[in-house]
XYZ file of C-alpha atoms in Angstrom:
479
model
C 18.334 20.789 8.214
C 20.535 19.627 11.113
C 19.531 17.187 13.836
C 18.210 18.627 17.107
C 19.301 16.464 20.085
C 17.425 16.509 23.395
C 18.961 13.764 25.589
C 19.919 10.085 25.987
C 17.543 7.397 27.306
C 17.268 3.623 27.579
C 13.828 2.143 26.976
C 12.027 -1.176 26.725
C 9.081 0.274 24.791
C 9.799 -1.777 21.615
C 10.157 -4.998 23.619
C 6.971 -4.263 25.561
C 5.035 -3.793 22.323
C 6.496 -6.923 20.708
C 5.684 -9.242 23.642
C 1.963 -8.308 23.704
C -0.523 -11.096 22.865
C -2.923 -10.493 20.006
C -5.950 -8.639 21.354
C -9.027 -6.566 20.611
C -6.783 -3.500 20.746
C -4.743 -4.825 17.810
C -7.930 -5.413 15.834
C -8.769 -1.745 16.364
C -5.407 -0.849 14.823
C -6.063 -3.139 11.853
C -9.546 -1.726 11.229
C -8.618 1.901 11.827
C -5.477 1.906 9.711
C -5.550 -1.111 7.435
C -8.866 -0.274 5.807
C -7.212 2.490 3.780
C -6.226 -0.157 1.235
C -9.883 -1.035 0.808
C -10.472 2.606 -0.132
C -7.621 2.573 -2.634
C -8.889 -0.651 -4.180
C -12.385 0.793 -4.397
C -11.083 3.962 -6.077
C -8.897 2.354 -8.729
C -11.377 -0.387 -9.572
C -14.321 1.958 -9.879
C -12.433 4.138 -12.346
C -11.198 1.144 -14.336
C -14.665 -0.357 -14.645
C -16.296 3.007 -15.341
C -13.941 3.869 -18.193
C -16.341 2.749 -20.941
C -19.330 4.426 -19.250
C -17.549 7.733 -18.706
C -16.690 7.842 -22.411
C -20.336 7.468 -23.503
C -22.355 10.464 -24.778
C -24.429 11.983 -21.989
C -22.075 10.982 -19.154
C -21.504 14.631 -18.292
C -17.841 14.458 -19.252
C -16.240 14.939 -22.655
C -13.637 12.209 -22.203
C -12.430 9.069 -24.007
C -11.902 5.610 -22.566
C -8.178 5.835 -23.328
C -8.005 9.090 -21.344
C -9.674 7.452 -18.340
C -7.507 4.306 -18.453
C -4.372 6.192 -19.494
C -4.199 9.903 -18.584
C -6.441 9.801 -15.492
C -4.762 6.628 -14.213
C -1.317 8.138 -14.712
C -2.325 11.347 -12.913
C -3.743 9.339 -9.996
C -0.451 7.478 -9.685
C 1.567 10.691 -10.101
C -0.458 12.204 -7.262
C 0.167 9.123 -5.123
C 3.919 9.351 -5.739
C 4.207 13.043 -4.880
C 1.824 12.658 -1.935
C 3.892 9.780 -0.556
C 7.089 11.855 -0.659
C 5.499 14.998 0.780
C 3.533 13.324 3.555
C 6.261 10.740 4.171
C 8.670 13.508 5.142
C 6.029 15.116 7.359
C 5.206 11.752 8.963
C 8.782 11.167 10.093
C 8.981 14.759 11.333
C 5.576 15.312 12.978
C 4.377 11.816 13.833
C 2.154 9.099 12.402
C -1.223 10.087 13.875
C -1.418 13.693 12.663
C -0.642 12.642 9.131
C -2.901 9.605 8.835
C -5.818 11.850 9.849
C -4.877 14.658 7.449
C -4.340 12.346 4.477
C -7.701 10.628 4.957
C -9.514 13.969 5.052
C -7.736 15.000 1.836
C -8.837 11.758 0.191
C -12.454 12.344 1.231
C -12.599 15.901 -0.128
C -10.885 15.003 -3.423
C -13.139 11.986 -4.004
C -16.248 14.058 -3.370
C -15.017 16.651 -5.880
C -14.392 13.860 -8.409
C -18.040 12.817 -8.081
C -19.015 16.390 -8.937
C -16.850 16.540 -12.090
C -18.306 18.537 -14.973
C -15.270 18.596 -17.293
C -12.304 16.407 -18.152
C -9.799 18.843 -16.623
C -11.729 18.864 -13.323
C -11.806 15.053 -13.338
C -8.043 14.902 -13.998
C -7.267 17.461 -11.261
C -9.153 15.635 -8.534
C -7.898 12.232 -9.622
C -4.430 13.666 -8.989
C -5.444 15.046 -5.579
C -7.157 11.798 -4.601
C -3.920 9.982 -5.400
C -2.015 12.643 -3.432
C -3.989 11.740 -0.321
C -3.738 7.989 -0.869
C 0.046 8.223 -1.378
C 0.384 10.013 1.949
C -1.666 7.248 3.543
C 0.807 4.592 2.417
C 3.710 6.213 4.261
C 1.859 7.125 7.462
C -0.155 3.908 7.737
C 2.561 1.342 6.990
C 4.853 3.088 9.475
C 2.246 3.046 12.231
C 1.134 -0.540 11.616
C 4.638 -2.013 11.720
C 5.498 -0.053 14.863
C 2.360 -1.169 16.732
C 2.024 -4.841 15.684
C 4.018 -7.495 17.664
C 7.050 -8.811 15.742
C 5.842 -12.424 15.579
C 2.668 -11.291 13.772
C 4.105 -8.398 11.743
C 4.702 -10.218 8.456
C 1.309 -11.900 8.261
C -0.687 -8.866 9.395
C 1.165 -6.422 7.155
C 0.747 -8.624 4.088
C -2.939 -9.316 4.736
C -3.629 -5.619 5.368
C -1.911 -4.616 2.140
C -3.786 -7.408 0.395
C -7.094 -6.050 1.713
C -6.827 -3.581 -1.156
C -8.540 -6.301 -3.132
C -11.574 -6.420 -0.875
C -12.172 -2.845 -1.968
C -11.440 -3.821 -5.540
C -13.989 -6.642 -5.438
C -16.581 -4.399 -3.815
C -15.943 -1.622 -6.315
C -16.182 -4.020 -9.239
C -19.499 -5.468 -8.089
C -20.936 -2.059 -7.241
C -20.327 -0.751 -10.740
C -22.560 -3.379 -12.343
C -25.936 -2.214 -10.925
C -24.837 1.426 -10.943
C -23.993 1.272 -14.644
C -26.993 -0.774 -15.694
C -29.794 0.609 -13.513
C -28.956 4.308 -13.237
C -28.730 7.010 -15.926
C -25.369 7.284 -17.648
C -24.614 10.635 -15.996
C -25.587 9.503 -12.484
C -24.216 5.987 -11.886
C -20.532 6.885 -11.924
C -21.115 9.835 -9.565
C -22.863 7.579 -7.046
C -19.954 5.127 -7.277
C -17.464 7.785 -6.175
C -19.872 8.973 -3.487
C -19.884 5.515 -1.896
C -16.112 5.822 -1.414
C -16.693 9.013 0.556
C -19.227 7.283 2.828
C -16.786 4.446 3.593
C -13.974 6.928 4.227
C -16.038 8.869 6.780
C -16.769 5.645 8.672
C -13.038 4.827 8.771
C -12.245 8.329 10.015
C -14.398 7.769 13.118
C -12.490 4.570 13.975
C -9.099 6.086 13.211
C -9.532 8.867 15.777
C -8.925 6.268 18.508
C -5.650 4.935 17.062
C -2.728 6.279 19.156
C 0.559 7.782 18.086
C 3.430 5.314 17.661
C 5.257 4.950 21.015
C 8.435 4.209 19.060
C 8.176 7.581 17.319
C 7.451 9.343 20.611
C 10.489 8.142 22.548
C 12.912 8.888 19.724
C 11.538 12.415 19.353
C 12.043 13.480 22.958
C 8.670 12.385 24.375
C 9.763 9.350 26.410
C 7.308 9.888 29.282
C 4.351 10.053 26.877
C 5.586 6.868 25.153
C 5.829 4.984 28.463
C 2.394 6.190 29.582
C 0.876 5.161 26.269
C 2.348 1.639 26.487
C 1.138 1.415 30.105
C -2.382 2.175 28.868
C -2.113 -0.370 26.039
C -0.950 -3.075 28.469
C -3.871 -2.340 30.800
C -6.305 -2.607 27.896
C -4.775 -5.836 26.563
C -4.699 -7.300 30.086
C -3.532 -10.772 31.055
C -0.325 -11.996 32.682
C 2.355 -10.394 30.524
C 5.904 -11.817 30.542
C 8.861 -9.610 31.428
C 9.980 -7.712 28.311
C 13.341 -8.784 26.919
C 15.665 -6.380 25.201
C 16.138 -2.648 25.351
C 17.454 0.186 23.225
C 19.526 3.207 24.223
C 19.191 6.269 22.002
C 20.109 9.933 21.684
C 16.688 11.550 21.461
C 16.177 14.094 18.687
C 13.199 16.277 17.933
C 13.992 16.181 14.227
C 16.237 14.249 11.812
C 17.864 16.065 8.909
C 16.771 15.077 5.404
C 20.400 14.814 4.275
C 21.059 12.233 6.975
C 17.987 10.252 5.968
C 19.095 10.189 2.326
C 22.653 9.260 3.298
C 21.357 6.382 5.422
C 19.402 4.845 2.563
C 22.055 5.247 -0.132
C 25.378 4.950 1.719
C 24.600 2.896 4.831
C 22.176 0.426 3.233
C 22.908 0.399 -0.541
C 21.947 -3.271 -1.031
C 18.677 -2.788 0.800
C 17.982 0.249 -1.355
C 18.473 -1.789 -4.535
C 16.229 -4.492 -3.083
C 13.437 -2.047 -2.252
C 13.527 -0.446 -5.687
C 13.464 -3.817 -7.421
C 10.466 -5.113 -5.479
C 8.446 -1.932 -5.973
C 9.207 -1.541 -9.677
C 8.311 -5.180 -10.302
C 4.919 -5.099 -8.619
C 4.124 -1.620 -9.949
C 4.523 -2.710 -13.565
C 2.391 -5.787 -13.028
C -0.481 -3.973 -11.322
C -0.526 -0.341 -12.398
C 0.483 -0.949 -15.982
C -1.587 -4.005 -16.847
C -4.141 -5.163 -14.289
C -5.942 -1.852 -13.888
C -6.560 -1.707 -17.628
C -8.419 -5.017 -17.531
C -11.772 -3.390 -18.322
C -10.221 -1.950 -21.471
C -9.005 -5.428 -22.463
C -12.493 -6.901 -21.968
C -14.067 -4.070 -23.944
C -11.530 -4.165 -26.794
C -11.221 -7.911 -27.342
C -14.463 -9.373 -26.000
C -16.927 -6.460 -26.440
C -17.805 -6.458 -22.741
C -18.276 -3.020 -21.191
C -21.075 -2.636 -18.600
C -20.492 -6.059 -16.967
C -16.709 -5.859 -16.554
C -17.224 -5.617 -12.780
C -18.130 -9.309 -12.536
C -14.874 -10.363 -14.159
C -12.752 -7.991 -12.132
C -14.425 -9.123 -8.905
C -13.237 -12.684 -9.585
C -9.678 -11.415 -10.101
C -9.918 -9.321 -6.939
C -10.977 -12.322 -4.853
C -7.935 -14.247 -6.094
C -5.745 -11.295 -5.187
C -7.055 -11.185 -1.621
C -6.917 -14.938 -1.062
C -3.196 -14.955 -1.905
C -2.071 -12.761 1.034
C -4.738 -14.274 3.300
C -3.642 -17.884 2.742
C 0.088 -17.354 2.131
C 0.694 -14.530 4.609
C 1.585 -16.712 7.612
C 4.343 -18.407 5.600
C 6.267 -15.126 5.482
C 6.654 -15.412 9.294
C 7.341 -19.172 9.358
C 9.064 -20.234 6.139
C 10.743 -16.823 5.994
C 10.890 -13.614 4.000
C 13.517 -14.509 1.396
C 12.083 -17.842 0.156
C 8.495 -16.577 0.142
C 9.131 -13.197 -1.500
C 11.346 -14.660 -4.225
C 8.915 -17.534 -4.850
C 5.877 -15.268 -5.204
C 7.635 -12.839 -7.540
C 9.232 -15.453 -9.782
C 6.221 -17.776 -9.679
C 3.741 -15.089 -10.701
C 6.058 -13.965 -13.503
C 6.259 -17.461 -14.939
C 2.479 -17.886 -14.782
C 1.994 -14.542 -16.517
C 4.342 -15.515 -19.338
C 2.166 -18.564 -19.921
C -0.936 -16.353 -19.968
C 0.721 -14.020 -22.487
C 1.475 -16.923 -24.821
C -2.080 -18.292 -24.640
C -3.541 -14.821 -25.255
C -1.307 -14.232 -28.286
C -2.470 -17.570 -29.726
C -6.112 -16.516 -29.399
C -6.744 -19.470 -27.093
C -8.461 -17.517 -24.306
C -12.012 -16.279 -23.800
C -13.064 -13.614 -21.315
C -13.752 -16.364 -18.782
C -10.508 -18.302 -19.243
C -8.421 -15.120 -19.341
C -9.986 -14.125 -16.035
C -9.168 -17.573 -14.620
C -5.535 -17.220 -15.731
C -5.267 -13.766 -14.208
C -6.758 -15.040 -10.948
C -4.050 -17.706 -10.712
C -1.282 -15.229 -11.568
C -2.448 -12.658 -9.059
C -3.137 -15.148 -6.263
C 0.638 -15.567 -6.191
C 1.630 -12.028 -7.188
C -0.536 -10.278 -4.612
C 1.302 -11.795 -1.651
C 4.577 -10.731 -3.275
C 3.387 -7.202 -3.971
C 2.190 -6.824 -0.374
C 5.577 -8.025 0.867
C 7.269 -5.134 -0.945
C 5.627 -2.691 1.480
C 6.487 -4.952 4.411
C 10.127 -5.165 3.310
C 10.892 -1.467 2.975
C 9.034 -0.616 6.189
C 11.119 -2.987 8.323
C 14.658 -2.986 6.824
C 15.447 0.705 7.416
C 15.895 2.632 10.706
C 12.809 3.937 12.469
C 13.670 7.585 11.875
C 13.584 6.998 8.114
C 10.709 4.502 7.954
C 7.986 6.708 6.488
C 10.396 8.379 4.059
C 11.743 4.985 2.977
C 8.226 3.728 2.237
C 7.458 6.964 0.415
C 10.672 6.931 -1.601
C 10.381 3.357 -2.830
C 6.670 3.671 -3.489
C 7.205 6.906 -5.434
C 10.151 5.752 -7.536
C 8.860 2.237 -8.163
C 5.302 3.298 -8.852
C 6.421 6.170 -11.084
C 8.413 3.710 -13.167
C 5.589 1.215 -13.513
C 2.499 3.225 -12.748
C 2.903 6.429 -14.748
C 4.661 5.263 -17.901
C 2.959 1.863 -17.792
C -0.695 2.877 -18.170
C 0.176 5.366 -20.902
C 2.143 2.822 -22.948
C 0.016 -0.244 -22.297
C -3.295 1.546 -22.866
C -2.035 2.259 -26.378
C -0.918 -1.368 -26.849
C -4.350 -2.658 -25.843
C -6.213 -0.091 -27.954
C -4.658 -1.463 -31.180
C -6.906 -4.515 -30.861
C -3.984 -6.767 -31.847
C -3.615 -9.717 -29.402
C 0.153 -9.764 -29.850
C 0.460 -6.183 -28.596
C -1.457 -6.933 -25.404
C 0.532 -10.155 -24.942
C 3.683 -8.010 -25.157
C 2.344 -5.882 -22.287
C 1.796 -9.062 -20.249
C 5.310 -10.319 -21.032
C 6.978 -7.066 -19.989
C 5.239 -7.149 -16.617
C 6.152 -10.823 -16.166
C 9.859 -10.391 -16.914
C 10.196 -7.432 -14.557
C 8.525 -9.435 -11.767
C 10.920 -12.345 -12.337
C 13.918 -10.004 -12.247
C 12.744 -8.534 -8.924
C 12.382 -12.050 -7.505
C 15.976 -12.833 -8.432
C 17.142 -9.676 -6.662
C 15.349 -10.899 -3.521
C 17.231 -14.212 -3.736
C 20.592 -12.454 -3.549
C 19.842 -9.321 -1.495
C 16.867 -10.287 0.680
C 16.907 -9.675 4.452
C 15.913 -12.293 7.047
C 13.486 -10.186 9.064
C 10.927 -12.760 10.179
C 9.976 -12.695 13.885
C 12.626 -10.061 14.689
C 12.098 -6.727 16.400
C 12.360 -3.716 14.117
C 15.326 -2.393 16.097
C 17.214 -5.677 15.547
C 16.658 -5.566 11.780
C 17.857 -1.954 11.508
C 19.092 -0.104 14.590
C 17.717 3.440 14.968
C 20.070 6.135 13.702
C 20.031 7.629 17.168
C 20.828 4.325 18.951
C 23.991 3.840 21.007
C 23.111 0.220 21.839
C 20.398 -2.344 21.025
C 19.857 -5.391 23.249
C 18.110 -8.178 21.253
C 14.694 -9.216 22.499
C 15.098 -12.910 21.857
């Protein structure tokens, strides 16, 4: 599809958004958009902790624990990958707001249908469709957040929002304990999925008030609407705002051809493409392949099944505290040192955990403590992968870039990983599970080394300075 040009304009919209002080309006953006990661964390954790319960006689499903942790997990991730690519393309073409409403509705319907599962094939189908909606959310939401948050706060906010996944994970883990122990075996897991629907509906009401990205509007031939929207935002934020510095001149286009988007990522920014793939593959192996099978590890090696939620909640808290406490350093110390340190550091800690596990030196409690330490560091790194690919490519390709790297990286670690590692854990041999840990650790370390050599210094810079829009004829720096 060829580009459709509509005119040439100069605008200060990006600079006006970047100079805004933090306000109640920005909190609305965070709550309306960022809470999607809480939903994803709730979804994945509920399934992981319900795996033993779903496999019990009388659950209403003829399914094994390995199928829940392996096949269903892989289908969820496969859905997320395809959904990211499909909705990512639509997001760059039709705007952020339309898509982040559509994808949330899809998630709600698919989750409700999962709660009503009566057969394994139905469960598998709607796990795939739930992932399809969540994958679309990643592209639409990360694009909108980065384009609406001021540059001096972008790193911290993006990392904390991505890390909020683990608030959902902790909540999901704790919810499964009473649901599994106080409700009938064929009811508790259905209620767990139903709670995700309730939370999603609440988020939908908030999200209706989140505006379209002004950056997307002015590039796609709707400059007047972009200016009016920023005028309204400035009135709502209030205060004595400084004069915006910097401007961008672009050839407006109603659409950008897919061939041009692909060429930009591969030919114009090949090093950044390698960087994005490395970061996503590293974190995907660590999380999708190993962490989300933790309930299976507890059940196989420590005979813990209905109370796995307590252990996973501890891990989830460590995961959230990492981005929360380390996030600001990505804007102050810088992207390259912090991303490389979190990737390499978590890999080294995980290698130590693998060795201790293989020696039989860990209990359920001490293994959980080790994982909490590993993931405190790893979680900030994993969140920075989304931040990186959303800010180092031109605005016209942002959603597709997020979708592409998420899909390829997650497919590598999140589809093959659960299938292979579920089998390694199911052998009941500590050395096999330690091997799974070691694989995830080494891939994380390798990704950290790639960041050392190919990382981009993006801290406190406007998005247009990091990667000029494809349609730009000139970009005047804002600082």
